[in-house]
Amino acid sequence: MELKPVGLGLLLLVLLGSCGAQFPKWRGTSPGQPQERPVQQAGVQWPVRDPVSGVLVNPEDPLSVQLKQVMQGPVKKLTWRFPQAPEKPKQPVVHFEPRQPVSAVSVAADCGENSVYVEVKKDLFGTGELINPSGLSLGGCAVTGEDSAAQVLIFEAELQLCNSVLTTTADELVYSFILQYAPEPLARLPIVRTDGAMVGIECRYPRLHNVSSNALLPAWIPYASTVTAEQRLVFSLRLMTDDWQYERPSNQYFLGDFINIEASVMHYNHVPLRIFVDSCVATAAPDANAVPRYMFIENYGCLIDAKLTGSRSHFLPRVQADKLQFQLEAFEFQQQRSELIYLTCFLKATPTSAPAPTDAMHKACSFTANRWTAADDNDWVCGCCDMSCGLRDGGSKSPGAGMSVSLGLLIWTGINWTFLKEVLL
C-alpha cells in the first residue's frame, strides 16, 4: 500500500519527459520570456494568404508579384497629360492710324478748236508707282509723246477721233473721251502693282456764235433793246472742295465720301434769279437715258436718295439766291466694271421778285430725321415729295428758264492695291 504514491509520481515524470521530447524548442524557457519563432530554413518561403481573395499564394510564384504591391499598401493613381504650350506674350498697345488715300490730280486736258491735248502724270495714282505707258490709252489711241523730265505722258488727237462721243444739247456741242489705264501683269507673274482706272474728259463748245462784225440789221426795235431782250443765262454744276470755297480740281471719289455739288446761274442783263435743281439722274454713260440709271432728285426738287437708301445726302440751307448746294454720298452701279458715273441735272431759275419764290414746283427738299425739310426754310412746300408735285406732259419741265448740265465722276470701289497691301501686311 505504501508503494502506490511512488508509482504515480513516476508516471507523471514519464509523461512530462515525453512532452519535452516533442517540443524541444520550449526547453529552458520560462513563462516570462518571449517565445522564439521557428527558424525558417534558408531558401524556403512559406505560403501567405491573399488579403483580397483569401487564397494562399506562394511568394516565389511570378503571379504573386502584384500581391506584394497590394500588401505594401494603396498605390496613388498615376496621372499624365501632354505638356501645355507656352503662352504667347500679350501684344502691347500700338497706336496705329492707317494712311488715308488722297485723290491725285494727275490728268489735265486742253480743248482746242478742233483737237484735244491731254497730259497724264506717270504717277497716275499719286502713290509713287509709275505706270507703264503701254497700258494707257485715250479712247483706244496710244500715247503720242512723253516729257521724261516732268514724268508726263502726252495725248493729242482730233475731236472726231479716238472713239469720241458727240452729244448735242440746246446750247453746246460736247465731245466726250475716256482715258483708260489697264495695267499689264509683270513679266511671268499674274500680278499688277497698280489698279486700273478710267477718267472722263469732255470738251464743250457753244453752239451759237456771233460771227458778224457787229453790223446792225434792220429791225423794228433798237439794237440796245435787242441785247436786253436776249437775257442770256449761264447755268453751271460744279464739284466743290470740302469748305465750299473753291471748285474741286479732281473728280475722283471713294465710296463713303460726300460729293459736294453746287448749282449756280449767272445772269447777263437780267433781273436777279433764284436757282433750283429740278431733277438729277446718274448713269454709267454720258447719255442721260442710258441703262442702268438712278434718279436721285425728282418731283421738282425732292432729293430722294436718303429716303431710298438711308444715305446722308441732303441740300444745304440756301445762303445765296443764285446758288444751291447739296451733298451726295458716293455710290456705284452693281455689276458695272466702269467706275465712271455721269450726273445729269436739269437746272432752272425764276426771278427772285416772284410773288411766291418757292412752291410745289420750285423747291429744294431733303429727307432727314424721317421727314422732309426745305433748303429755303418753308417745309410745307415739301409735302408732295411722297406723292406727285405736278404733271409732266411729254417731258416738259416746270415753269422757269432752265437747261440740263452734266458732270463726270470717277467713283472708286476702294483704295488702290498698293495702299491695301500696306494695310494687310
PDB file of N, CA and C in Angstrom, residues 27-119:
ATOM      1  N   ARG A  27      12.273  24.109 -24.363  1.00  0.00           N
ATOM      2  CA  ARG A  27      13.121  23.791 -23.225  1.00  0.00           C
ATOM      3  C   ARG A  27      13.931  25.005 -22.815  1.00  0.00           C
ATOM      4  N   GLY A  28      14.045  25.131 -21.514  1.00  0.00           N
ATOM      5  CA  GLY A  28      14.855  26.222 -20.970  1.00  0.00           C
ATOM      6  C   GLY A  28      14.187  27.548 -21.009  1.00  0.00           C
ATOM      7  N   THR A  29      12.921  27.607 -21.264  1.00  0.00           N
ATOM      8  CA  THR A  29      12.193  28.883 -21.285  1.00  0.00           C
ATOM      9  C   THR A  29      11.362  28.983 -20.059  1.00  0.00           C
ATOM     10  N   SER A  30      11.155  30.182 -19.753  1.00  0.00           N
ATOM     11  CA  SER A  30      10.313  30.457 -18.595  1.00  0.00           C
ATOM     12  C   SER A  30       9.084  31.178 -19.055  1.00  0.00           C
ATOM     13  N   PRO A  31       8.034  31.169 -18.270  1.00  0.00           N
ATOM     14  CA  PRO A  31       6.797  31.855 -18.688  1.00  0.00           C
ATOM     15  C   PRO A  31       6.977  33.337 -18.939  1.00  0.00           C
ATOM     16  N   GLY A  32       7.956  34.003 -18.319  1.00  0.00           N
ATOM     17  CA  GLY A  32       8.145  35.458 -18.522  1.00  0.00           C
ATOM     18  C   GLY A  32       8.933  35.813 -19.741  1.00  0.00           C
ATOM     19  N   GLN A  33       9.650  34.817 -20.337  1.00  0.00           N
ATOM     20  CA  GLN A  33      10.485  35.108 -21.507  1.00  0.00           C
ATOM     21  C   GLN A  33       9.680  35.015 -22.795  1.00  0.00           C
ATOM     22  N   PRO A  34       9.997  35.810 -23.841  1.00  0.00           N
ATOM     23  CA  PRO A  34       9.276  35.717 -25.114  1.00  0.00           C
ATOM     24  C   PRO A  34       9.615  34.441 -25.815  1.00  0.00           C
ATOM     25  N   GLN A  35       8.619  33.921 -26.458  1.00  0.00           N
ATOM     26  CA  GLN A  35       8.798  32.669 -27.177  1.00  0.00           C
ATOM     27  C   GLN A  35       9.486  32.931 -28.506  1.00  0.00           C
ATOM     28  N   GLU A  36      10.402  32.060 -28.857  1.00  0.00           N
ATOM     29  CA  GLU A  36      11.113  32.169 -30.131  1.00  0.00           C
ATOM     30  C   GLU A  36      10.296  31.528 -31.240  1.00  0.00           C
ATOM     31  N   ARG A  37      10.254  32.222 -32.440  1.00  0.00           N
ATOM     32  CA  ARG A  37       9.573  31.656 -33.592  1.00  0.00           C
ATOM     33  C   ARG A  37      10.412  30.565 -34.211  1.00  0.00           C
ATOM     34  N   PRO A  38       9.750  29.633 -34.875  1.00  0.00           N
ATOM     35  CA  PRO A  38      10.527  28.583 -35.532  1.00  0.00           C
ATOM     36  C   PRO A  38      11.427  29.183 -36.576  1.00  0.00           C
ATOM     37  N   VAL A  39      12.662  28.732 -36.564  1.00  0.00           N
ATOM     38  CA  VAL A  39      13.646  29.228 -37.518  1.00  0.00           C
ATOM     39  C   VAL A  39      13.324  28.680 -38.896  1.00  0.00           C
ATOM     40  N   GLN A  40      13.177  29.610 -39.903  1.00  0.00           N
ATOM     41  CA  GLN A  40      12.848  29.198 -41.263  1.00  0.00           C
ATOM     42  C   GLN A  40      14.110  28.781 -41.976  1.00  0.00           C
ATOM     43  N   GLN A  41      14.014  27.683 -42.637  1.00  0.00           N
ATOM     44  CA  GLN A  41      15.169  27.185 -43.365  1.00  0.00           C
ATOM     45  C   GLN A  41      15.483  28.109 -44.529  1.00  0.00           C
ATOM     46  N   ALA A  42      16.794  28.227 -44.793  1.00  0.00           N
ATOM     47  CA  ALA A  42      17.236  29.091 -45.896  1.00  0.00           C
ATOM     48  C   ALA A  42      16.705  28.578 -47.210  1.00  0.00           C
ATOM     49  N   GLY A  43      16.217  29.538 -48.056  1.00  0.00           N
ATOM     50  CA  GLY A  43      15.708  29.184 -49.374  1.00  0.00           C
ATOM     51  C   GLY A  43      14.301  28.697 -49.370  1.00  0.00           C
ATOM     52  N   VAL A  44      13.661  28.651 -48.221  1.00  0.00           N
ATOM     53  CA  VAL A  44      12.284  28.171 -48.163  1.00  0.00           C
ATOM     54  C   VAL A  44      11.400  29.318 -47.720  1.00  0.00           C
ATOM     55  N   GLN A  45      10.354  29.675 -48.512  1.00  0.00           N
ATOM     56  CA  GLN A  45       9.401  30.734 -48.178  1.00  0.00           C
ATOM     57  C   GLN A  45       8.052  30.115 -47.967  1.00  0.00           C
ATOM     58  N   TRP A  46       7.455  30.544 -46.926  1.00  0.00           N
ATOM     59  CA  TRP A  46       6.156  29.989 -46.572  1.00  0.00           C
ATOM     60  C   TRP A  46       5.053  30.644 -47.380  1.00  0.00           C
ATOM     61  N   PRO A  47       4.021  29.882 -47.671  1.00  0.00           N
ATOM     62  CA  PRO A  47       2.868  30.486 -48.376  1.00  0.00           C
ATOM     63  C   PRO A  47       2.203  31.549 -47.506  1.00  0.00           C
ATOM     64  N   VAL A  48       1.660  32.591 -48.182  1.00  0.00           N
ATOM     65  CA  VAL A  48       0.936  33.663 -47.484  1.00  0.00           C
ATOM     66  C   VAL A  48      -0.464  33.731 -48.057  1.00  0.00           C
ATOM     67  N   ARG A  49      -1.348  34.364 -47.310  1.00  0.00           N
ATOM     68  CA  ARG A  49      -2.750  34.434 -47.709  1.00  0.00           C
ATOM     69  C   ARG A  49      -3.024  35.778 -48.365  1.00  0.00           C
ATOM     70  N   ASP A  50      -3.652  35.743 -49.525  1.00  0.00           N
ATOM     71  CA  ASP A  50      -4.053  36.963 -50.244  1.00  0.00           C
ATOM     72  C   ASP A  50      -5.148  37.650 -49.451  1.00  0.00           C
ATOM     73  N   PRO A  51      -4.914  38.926 -49.028  1.00  0.00           N
ATOM     74  CA  PRO A  51      -5.933  39.607 -48.205  1.00  0.00           C
ATOM     75  C   PRO A  51      -7.219  39.900 -48.962  1.00  0.00           C
ATOM     76  N   VAL A  52      -7.170  39.861 -50.279  1.00  0.00           N
ATOM     77  CA  VAL A  52      -8.375  40.170 -51.053  1.00  0.00           C
ATOM     78  C   VAL A  52      -9.180  38.920 -51.327  1.00  0.00           C
ATOM     79  N   SER A  53      -8.468  37.894 -51.894  1.00  0.00           N
ATOM     80  CA  SER A  53      -9.188  36.665 -52.260  1.00  0.00           C
ATOM     81  C   SER A  53      -9.214  35.639 -51.151  1.00  0.00           C
ATOM     82  N   GLY A  54      -8.276  35.769 -50.182  1.00  0.00           N
ATOM     83  CA  GLY A  54      -8.204  34.798 -49.090  1.00  0.00           C
ATOM     84  C   GLY A  54      -7.542  33.513 -49.482  1.00  0.00           C
ATOM     85  N   VAL A  55      -6.853  33.441 -50.612  1.00  0.00           N
ATOM     86  CA  VAL A  55      -6.209  32.219 -51.102  1.00  0.00           C
ATOM     87  C   VAL A  55      -4.742  32.273 -50.754  1.00  0.00           C
ATOM     88  N   LEU A  56      -4.153  31.107 -50.355  1.00  0.00           N
ATOM     89  CA  LEU A  56      -2.730  31.017 -50.071  1.00  0.00           C
ATOM     90  C   LEU A  56      -1.947  31.116 -51.373  1.00  0.00           C
ATOM     91  N   VAL A  57      -0.931  31.983 -51.396  1.00  0.00           N
ATOM     92  CA  VAL A  57      -0.140  32.231 -52.591  1.00  0.00           C
ATOM     93  C   VAL A  57       1.312  32.052 -52.246  1.00  0.00           C
ATOM     94  N   ASN A  58       2.051  31.400 -53.136  1.00  0.00           N
ATOM     95  CA  ASN A  58       3.482  31.200 -52.938  1.00  0.00           C
ATOM     96  C   ASN A  58       4.211  32.457 -53.376  1.00  0.00           C
ATOM     97  N   PRO A  59       5.020  33.092 -52.500  1.00  0.00           N
ATOM     98  CA  PRO A  59       5.734  34.313 -52.892  1.00  0.00           C
ATOM     99  C   PRO A  59       6.671  34.114 -54.053  1.00  0.00           C
ATOM    100  N   GLU A  60       7.165  32.849 -54.260  1.00  0.00           N
ATOM    101  CA  GLU A  60       8.071  32.604 -55.367  1.00  0.00           C
ATOM    102  C   GLU A  60       7.353  32.577 -56.701  1.00  0.00           C
ATOM    103  N   ASP A  61       6.029  32.511 -56.672  1.00  0.00           N
ATOM    104  CA  ASP A  61       5.256  32.482 -57.911  1.00  0.00           C
ATOM    105  C   ASP A  61       5.285  33.865 -58.557  1.00  0.00           C
ATOM    106  N   PRO A  62       5.658  33.976 -59.881  1.00  0.00           N
ATOM    107  CA  PRO A  62       5.680  35.309 -60.528  1.00  0.00           C
ATOM    108  C   PRO A  62       4.344  36.017 -60.475  1.00  0.00           C
ATOM    109  N   LEU A  63       3.264  35.260 -60.393  1.00  0.00           N
ATOM    110  CA  LEU A  63       1.949  35.893 -60.356  1.00  0.00           C
ATOM    111  C   LEU A  63       1.686  36.580 -59.037  1.00  0.00           C
ATOM    112  N   SER A  64       2.548  36.286 -58.053  1.00  0.00           N
ATOM    113  CA  SER A  64       2.316  36.883 -56.731  1.00  0.00           C
ATOM    114  C   SER A  64       3.027  38.201 -56.557  1.00  0.00           C
ATOM    115  N   VAL A  65       3.710  38.702 -57.620  1.00  0.00           N
ATOM    116  CA  VAL A  65       4.402  39.991 -57.503  1.00  0.00           C
ATOM    117  C   VAL A  65       3.414  41.097 -57.227  1.00  0.00           C
ATOM    118  N   GLN A  66       2.291  41.042 -57.916  1.00  0.00           N
ATOM    119  CA  GLN A  66       1.262  42.057 -57.681  1.00  0.00           C
ATOM    120  C   GLN A  66       0.756  41.996 -56.264  1.00  0.00           C
ATOM    121  N   LEU A  67       0.743  40.764 -55.681  1.00  0.00           N
ATOM    122  CA  LEU A  67       0.297  40.625 -54.299  1.00  0.00           C
ATOM    123  C   LEU A  67       1.205  41.384 -53.360  1.00  0.00           C
ATOM    124  N   LYS A  68       2.536  41.382 -53.684  1.00  0.00           N
ATOM    125  CA  LYS A  68       3.457  42.123 -52.831  1.00  0.00           C
ATOM    126  C   LYS A  68       3.123  43.609 -52.851  1.00  0.00           C
ATOM    127  N   GLN A  69       2.774  44.115 -54.037  1.00  0.00           N
ATOM    128  CA  GLN A  69       2.412  45.523 -54.115  1.00  0.00           C
ATOM    129  C   GLN A  69       1.156  45.816 -53.329  1.00  0.00           C
ATOM    130  N   VAL A  70       0.191  44.848 -53.357  1.00  0.00           N
ATOM    131  CA  VAL A  70      -1.044  45.039 -52.603  1.00  0.00           C
ATOM    132  C   VAL A  70      -0.761  45.065 -51.121  1.00  0.00           C
ATOM    133  N   MET A  71       0.162  44.206 -50.677  1.00  0.00           N
ATOM    134  CA  MET A  71       0.475  44.130 -49.251  1.00  0.00           C
ATOM    135  C   MET A  71       1.205  45.375 -48.777  1.00  0.00           C
ATOM    136  N   GLN A  72       1.925  46.060 -49.690  1.00  0.00           N
ATOM    137  CA  GLN A  72       2.649  47.261 -49.282  1.00  0.00           C
ATOM    138  C   GLN A  72       1.729  48.439 -49.037  1.00  0.00           C
ATOM    139  N   GLY A  73       0.450  48.365 -49.450  1.00  0.00           N
ATOM    140  CA  GLY A  73      -0.498  49.436 -49.212  1.00  0.00           C
ATOM    141  C   GLY A  73      -1.031  50.014 -50.513  1.00  0.00           C
ATOM    142  N   PRO A  74      -2.002  50.947 -50.463  1.00  0.00           N
ATOM    143  CA  PRO A  74      -2.592  51.528 -51.678  1.00  0.00           C
ATOM    144  C   PRO A  74      -1.574  52.358 -52.452  1.00  0.00           C
ATOM    145  N   VAL A  75      -1.630  52.267 -53.782  1.00  0.00           N
ATOM    146  CA  VAL A  75      -0.724  52.997 -54.662  1.00  0.00           C
ATOM    147  C   VAL A  75      -1.485  54.161 -55.291  1.00  0.00           C
ATOM    148  N   LYS A  76      -0.901  55.368 -55.278  1.00  0.00           N
ATOM    149  CA  LYS A  76      -1.543  56.550 -55.844  1.00  0.00           C
ATOM    150  C   LYS A  76      -1.675  56.406 -57.355  1.00  0.00           C
ATOM    151  N   LYS A  77      -2.860  56.743 -57.883  1.00  0.00           N
ATOM    152  CA  LYS A  77      -3.131  56.615 -59.311  1.00  0.00           C
ATOM    153  C   LYS A  77      -2.239  57.567 -60.108  1.00  0.00           C
ATOM    154  N   LEU A  78      -1.619  57.016 -61.118  1.00  0.00           N
ATOM    155  CA  LEU A  78      -0.711  57.800 -61.946  1.00  0.00           C
ATOM    156  C   LEU A  78      -1.508  58.592 -62.986  1.00  0.00           C
ATOM    157  N   THR A  79      -1.315  59.889 -63.002  1.00  0.00           N
ATOM    158  CA  THR A  79      -1.976  60.746 -63.996  1.00  0.00           C
ATOM    159  C   THR A  79      -0.912  61.415 -64.847  1.00  0.00           C
ATOM    160  N   TRP A  80      -1.225  61.577 -66.189  1.00  0.00           N
ATOM    161  CA  TRP A  80      -0.270  62.178 -67.118  1.00  0.00           C
ATOM    162  C   TRP A  80      -1.035  62.881 -68.226  1.00  0.00           C
ATOM    163  N   ARG A  81      -0.527  63.997 -68.616  1.00  0.00           N
ATOM    164  CA  ARG A  81      -1.140  64.731 -69.717  1.00  0.00           C
ATOM    165  C   ARG A  81      -0.045  65.410 -70.530  1.00  0.00           C
ATOM    166  N   PHE A  82      -0.423  65.801 -71.752  1.00  0.00           N
ATOM    167  CA  PHE A  82       0.542  66.474 -72.605  1.00  0.00           C
ATOM    168  C   PHE A  82       0.959  67.806 -71.979  1.00  0.00           C
ATOM    169  N   PRO A  83       2.199  68.158 -72.090  1.00  0.00           N
ATOM    170  CA  PRO A  83       2.615  69.461 -71.530  1.00  0.00           C
ATOM    171  C   PRO A  83       1.964  70.603 -72.300  1.00  0.00           C
ATOM    172  N   GLN A  84       1.599  71.646 -71.586  1.00  0.00           N
ATOM    173  CA  GLN A  84       0.948  72.795 -72.211  1.00  0.00           C
ATOM    174  C   GLN A  84       1.969  73.638 -72.963  1.00  0.00           C
ATOM    175  N   ALA A  85       1.494  74.178 -74.097  1.00  0.00           N
ATOM    176  CA  ALA A  85       2.358  75.057 -74.883  1.00  0.00           C
ATOM    177  C   ALA A  85       2.555  76.371 -74.144  1.00  0.00           C
ATOM    178  N   PRO A  86       3.702  76.944 -74.264  1.00  0.00           N
ATOM    179  CA  PRO A  86       3.926  78.234 -73.572  1.00  0.00           C
ATOM    180  C   PRO A  86       3.006  79.308 -74.119  1.00  0.00           C
ATOM    181  N   GLU A  87       2.509  80.152 -73.240  1.00  0.00           N
ATOM    182  CA  GLU A  87       1.599  81.217 -73.648  1.00  0.00           C
ATOM    183  C   GLU A  87       2.349  82.295 -74.417  1.00  0.00           C
ATOM    184  N   LYS A  88       1.677  82.779 -75.499  1.00  0.00           N
ATOM    185  CA  LYS A  88       2.253  83.847 -76.296  1.00  0.00           C
ATOM    186  C   LYS A  88       2.148  85.161 -75.537  1.00  0.00           C
ATOM    187  N   PRO A  89       3.226  85.889 -75.448  1.00  0.00           N
ATOM    188  CA  PRO A  89       3.149  87.158 -74.699  1.00  0.00           C
ATOM    189  C   PRO A  89       2.150  88.114 -75.333  1.00  0.00           C
ATOM    190  N   LYS A  90       1.476  88.888 -74.506  1.00  0.00           N
ATOM    191  CA  LYS A  90       0.473  89.821 -74.997  1.00  0.00           C
ATOM    192  C   LYS A  90       1.123  90.927 -75.821  1.00  0.00           C
ATOM    193  N   GLN A  91       0.430  91.274 -76.934  1.00  0.00           N
ATOM    194  CA  GLN A  91       0.915  92.334 -77.798  1.00  0.00           C
ATOM    195  C   GLN A  91       0.687  93.683 -77.129  1.00  0.00           C
ATOM    196  N   PRO A  92       1.704  94.497 -77.034  1.00  0.00           N
ATOM    197  CA  PRO A  92       1.481  95.817 -76.421  1.00  0.00           C
ATOM    198  C   PRO A  92       0.571  96.676 -77.284  1.00  0.00           C
ATOM    199  N   VAL A  93      -0.074  97.632 -76.665  1.00  0.00           N
ATOM    200  CA  VAL A  93      -0.976  98.529 -77.382  1.00  0.00           C
ATOM    201  C   VAL A  93      -0.159  99.422 -78.313  1.00  0.00           C
ATOM    202  N   VAL A  94      -0.484  99.347 -79.592  1.00  0.00           N
ATOM    203  CA  VAL A  94       0.245 100.109 -80.603  1.00  0.00           C
ATOM    204  C   VAL A  94      -0.694 101.152 -81.189  1.00  0.00           C
ATOM    205  N   HIS A  95      -0.282 102.395 -81.167  1.00  0.00           N
ATOM    206  CA  HIS A  95      -1.091 103.467 -81.762  1.00  0.00           C
ATOM    207  C   HIS A  95      -0.843 103.484 -83.264  1.00  0.00           C
ATOM    208  N   PHE A  96      -1.863 103.096 -84.016  1.00  0.00           N
ATOM    209  CA  PHE A  96      -1.729 102.987 -85.468  1.00  0.00           C
ATOM    210  C   PHE A  96      -2.930 103.617 -86.143  1.00  0.00           C
ATOM    211  N   GLU A  97      -2.674 104.474 -87.093  1.00  0.00           N
ATOM    212  CA  GLU A  97      -3.725 105.084 -87.900  1.00  0.00           C
ATOM    213  C   GLU A  97      -3.403 104.813 -89.363  1.00  0.00           C
ATOM    214  N   PRO A  98      -4.271 104.083 -90.054  1.00  0.00           N
ATOM    215  CA  PRO A  98      -3.990 103.795 -91.465  1.00  0.00           C
ATOM    216  C   PRO A  98      -3.945 105.068 -92.294  1.00  0.00           C
ATOM    217  N   ARG A  99      -3.054 105.078 -93.248  1.00  0.00           N
ATOM    218  CA  ARG A  99      -2.922 106.240 -94.123  1.00  0.00           C
ATOM    219  C   ARG A  99      -4.146 106.362 -95.012  1.00  0.00           C
ATOM    220  N   GLN A 100      -4.732 107.534 -95.039  1.00  0.00           N
ATOM    221  CA  GLN A 100      -5.918 107.761 -95.849  1.00  0.00           C
ATOM    222  C   GLN A 100      -5.516 108.081 -97.286  1.00  0.00           C
ATOM    223  N   PRO A 101      -6.198 107.489 -98.240  1.00  0.00           N
ATOM    224  CA  PRO A 101      -5.858 107.780 -99.638  1.00  0.00           C
ATOM    225  C   PRO A 101      -6.180 109.222-100.000  1.00  0.00           C
ATOM    226  N   VAL A 102      -5.351 109.777-100.829  1.00  0.00           N
ATOM    227  CA  VAL A 102      -5.516 111.166-101.265  1.00  0.00           C
ATOM    228  C   VAL A 102      -5.716 111.164-102.776  1.00  0.00           C
ATOM    229  N   SER A 103      -6.743 111.850-103.216  1.00  0.00           N
ATOM    230  CA  SER A 103      -7.003 111.921-104.653  1.00  0.00           C
ATOM    231  C   SER A 103      -5.845 112.624-105.350  1.00  0.00           C
ATOM    232  N   ALA A 104      -5.367 112.024-106.415  1.00  0.00           N
ATOM    233  CA  ALA A 104      -4.233 112.574-107.147  1.00  0.00           C
ATOM    234  C   ALA A 104      -4.727 113.398-108.329  1.00  0.00           C
ATOM    235  N   VAL A 105      -4.229 114.641-108.427  1.00  0.00           N
ATOM    236  CA  VAL A 105      -4.547 115.499-109.572  1.00  0.00           C
ATOM    237  C   VAL A 105      -3.483 115.223-110.627  1.00  0.00           C
ATOM    238  N   SER A 106      -3.743 114.253-111.477  1.00  0.00           N
ATOM    239  CA  SER A 106      -2.708 113.773-112.392  1.00  0.00           C
ATOM    240  C   SER A 106      -3.119 113.836-113.858  1.00  0.00           C
ATOM    241  N   VAL A 107      -4.296 114.368-114.174  1.00  0.00           N
ATOM    242  CA  VAL A 107      -4.765 114.449-115.558  1.00  0.00           C
ATOM    243  C   VAL A 107      -5.183 115.885-115.848  1.00  0.00           C
ATOM    244  N   ALA A 108      -4.706 116.413-116.953  1.00  0.00           N
ATOM    245  CA  ALA A 108      -5.082 117.761-117.385  1.00  0.00           C
ATOM    246  C   ALA A 108      -5.403 117.718-118.874  1.00  0.00           C
ATOM    247  N   ALA A 109      -6.409 118.483-119.277  1.00  0.00           N
ATOM    248  CA  ALA A 109      -6.842 118.492-120.679  1.00  0.00           C
ATOM    249  C   ALA A 109      -7.022 119.926-121.147  1.00  0.00           C
ATOM    250  N   ASP A 110      -6.680 120.153-122.414  1.00  0.00           N
ATOM    251  CA  ASP A 110      -6.852 121.459-123.050  1.00  0.00           C
ATOM    252  C   ASP A 110      -7.594 121.229-124.363  1.00  0.00           C
ATOM    253  N   CYS A 111      -8.786 121.798-124.465  1.00  0.00           N
ATOM    254  CA  CYS A 111      -9.622 121.620-125.650  1.00  0.00           C
ATOM    255  C   CYS A 111      -9.358 122.757-126.634  1.00  0.00           C
ATOM    256  N   GLY A 112      -8.866 122.395-127.806  1.00  0.00           N
ATOM    257  CA  GLY A 112      -8.621 123.391-128.834  1.00  0.00           C
ATOM    258  C   GLY A 112      -9.805 123.539-129.768  1.00  0.00           C
ATOM    259  N   GLU A 113      -9.572 124.245-130.859  1.00  0.00           N
ATOM    260  CA  GLU A 113     -10.667 124.498-131.798  1.00  0.00           C
ATOM    261  C   GLU A 113     -11.147 123.218-132.466  1.00  0.00           C
ATOM    262  N   ASN A 114     -10.222 122.317-132.794  1.00  0.00           N
ATOM    263  CA  ASN A 114     -10.611 121.062-133.441  1.00  0.00           C
ATOM    264  C   ASN A 114      -9.828 119.859-132.916  1.00  0.00           C
ATOM    265  N   SER A 115      -9.172 120.008-131.779  1.00  0.00           N
ATOM    266  CA  SER A 115      -8.387 118.906-131.221  1.00  0.00           C
ATOM    267  C   SER A 115      -8.382 119.007-129.696  1.00  0.00           C
ATOM    268  N   VAL A 116      -7.915 117.943-129.078  1.00  0.00           N
ATOM    269  CA  VAL A 116      -7.802 117.899-127.622  1.00  0.00           C
ATOM    270  C   VAL A 116      -6.371 117.507-127.267  1.00  0.00           C
ATOM    271  N   TYR A 117      -5.846 118.155-126.239  1.00  0.00           N
ATOM    272  CA  TYR A 117      -4.481 117.912-125.768  1.00  0.00           C
ATOM    273  C   TYR A 117      -4.572 117.472-124.309  1.00  0.00           C
ATOM    274  N   VAL A 118      -4.040 116.290-123.998  1.00  0.00           N
ATOM    275  CA  VAL A 118      -4.167 115.706-122.657  1.00  0.00           C
ATOM    276  C   VAL A 118      -2.783 115.367-122.125  1.00  0.00           C
ATOM    277  N   GLU A 119      -2.538 115.743-120.879  1.00  0.00           N
ATOM    278  CA  GLU A 119      -1.307 115.374-120.184  1.00  0.00           C
ATOM    279  C   GLU A 119      -1.659 114.492-118.994  1.00  0.00           C
TER     280      GLU A 119
END
